[in-house]
mmCIF file of C-alpha atoms in Angstrom:
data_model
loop_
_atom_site.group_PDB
_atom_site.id
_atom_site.type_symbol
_atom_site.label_atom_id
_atom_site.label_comp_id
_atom_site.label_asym_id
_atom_site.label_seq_id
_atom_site.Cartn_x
_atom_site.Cartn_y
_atom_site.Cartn_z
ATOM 1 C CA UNK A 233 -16.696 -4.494 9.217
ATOM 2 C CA UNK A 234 -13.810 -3.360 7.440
ATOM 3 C CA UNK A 235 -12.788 0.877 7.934
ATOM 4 C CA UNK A 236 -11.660 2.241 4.647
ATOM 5 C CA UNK A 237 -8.048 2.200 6.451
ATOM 6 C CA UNK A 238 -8.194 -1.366 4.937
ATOM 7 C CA UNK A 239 -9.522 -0.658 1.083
ATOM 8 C CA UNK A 240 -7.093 2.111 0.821
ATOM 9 C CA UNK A 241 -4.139 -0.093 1.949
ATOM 10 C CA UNK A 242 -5.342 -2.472 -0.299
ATOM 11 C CA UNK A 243 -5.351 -0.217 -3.217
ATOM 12 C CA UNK A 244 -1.801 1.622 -2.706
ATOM 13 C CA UNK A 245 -0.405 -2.081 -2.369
ATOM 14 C CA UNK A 246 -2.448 -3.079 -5.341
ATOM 15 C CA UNK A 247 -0.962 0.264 -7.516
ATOM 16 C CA UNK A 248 2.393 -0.438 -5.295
ATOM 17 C CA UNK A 249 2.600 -3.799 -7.228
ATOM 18 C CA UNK A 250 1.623 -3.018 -10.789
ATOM 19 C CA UNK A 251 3.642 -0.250 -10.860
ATOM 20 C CA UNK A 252 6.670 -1.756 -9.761
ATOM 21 C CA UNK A 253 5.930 -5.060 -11.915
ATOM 22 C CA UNK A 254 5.638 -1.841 -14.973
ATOM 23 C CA UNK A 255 9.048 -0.482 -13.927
ATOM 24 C CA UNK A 256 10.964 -3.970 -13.366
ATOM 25 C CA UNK A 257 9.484 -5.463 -16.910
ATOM 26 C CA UNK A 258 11.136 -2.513 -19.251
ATOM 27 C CA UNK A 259 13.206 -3.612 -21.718
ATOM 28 C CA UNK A 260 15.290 -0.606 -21.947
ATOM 29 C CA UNK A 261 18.108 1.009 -19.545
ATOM 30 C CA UNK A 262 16.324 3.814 -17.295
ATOM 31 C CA UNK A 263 17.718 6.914 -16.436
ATOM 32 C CA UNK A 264 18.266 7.630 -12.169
ATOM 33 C CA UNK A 265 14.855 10.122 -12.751
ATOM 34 C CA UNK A 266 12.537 7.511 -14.748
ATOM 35 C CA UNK A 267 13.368 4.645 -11.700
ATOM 36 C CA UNK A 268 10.508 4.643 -9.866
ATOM 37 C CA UNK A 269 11.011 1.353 -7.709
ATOM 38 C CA UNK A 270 11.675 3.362 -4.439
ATOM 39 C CA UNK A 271 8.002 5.155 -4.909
ATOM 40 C CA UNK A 272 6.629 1.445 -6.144
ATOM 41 C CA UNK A 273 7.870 0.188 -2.515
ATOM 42 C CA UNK A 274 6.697 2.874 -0.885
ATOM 43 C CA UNK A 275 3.562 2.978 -1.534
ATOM 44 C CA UNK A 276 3.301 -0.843 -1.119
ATOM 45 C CA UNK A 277 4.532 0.461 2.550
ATOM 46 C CA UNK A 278 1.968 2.651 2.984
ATOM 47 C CA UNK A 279 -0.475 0.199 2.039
ATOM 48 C CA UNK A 280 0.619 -2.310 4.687
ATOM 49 C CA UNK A 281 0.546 0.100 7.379
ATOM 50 C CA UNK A 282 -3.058 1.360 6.263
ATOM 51 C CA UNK A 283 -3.985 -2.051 7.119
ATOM 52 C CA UNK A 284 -2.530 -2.417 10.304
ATOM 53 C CA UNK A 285 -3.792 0.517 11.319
ATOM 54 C CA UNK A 286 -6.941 -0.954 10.005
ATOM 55 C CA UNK A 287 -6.469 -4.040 11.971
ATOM 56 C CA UNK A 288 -5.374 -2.154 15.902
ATOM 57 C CA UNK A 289 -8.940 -0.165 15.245
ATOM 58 C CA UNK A 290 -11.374 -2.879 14.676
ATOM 59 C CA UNK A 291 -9.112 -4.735 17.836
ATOM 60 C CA UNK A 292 -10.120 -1.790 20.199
ATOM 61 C CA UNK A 293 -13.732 -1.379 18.653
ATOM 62 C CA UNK A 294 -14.392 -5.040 19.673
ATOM 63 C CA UNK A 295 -13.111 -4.055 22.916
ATOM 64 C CA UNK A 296 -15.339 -1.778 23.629
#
């Protein structure tokens, strides 16, 4: 079974995506304060490492 470390990666990657896909598909020229691809990435970063996190605990629950 899955820990919620895993949905919640899955989500922040998920809103990681649309909202860079949002920022990257504006017509218009944005200003250094309206670019939000740095917080798009990072919270696609902090998706993947909910997940891995995800991953190491189910590895050391089937361990025990």
């Amino acid at each position: 079974m899955k820990t919620w470390f895993f949905w919640a990666g899955i989500s922040f990657i998920v809103g990681g995506v649309i909202s860079l896909a949002l920022n990257l598909g504006v017509q218009a020229s944005l200003s250094m304060l309206e670019d939000l691809t740095g917080y798009a990435i990072g919270w696609i970063a902090v998706g993947i490492v909910l997940i891995i996190i995800s991953y190491i605990k189910n590895k050391k629950e089937e361990k025990i």
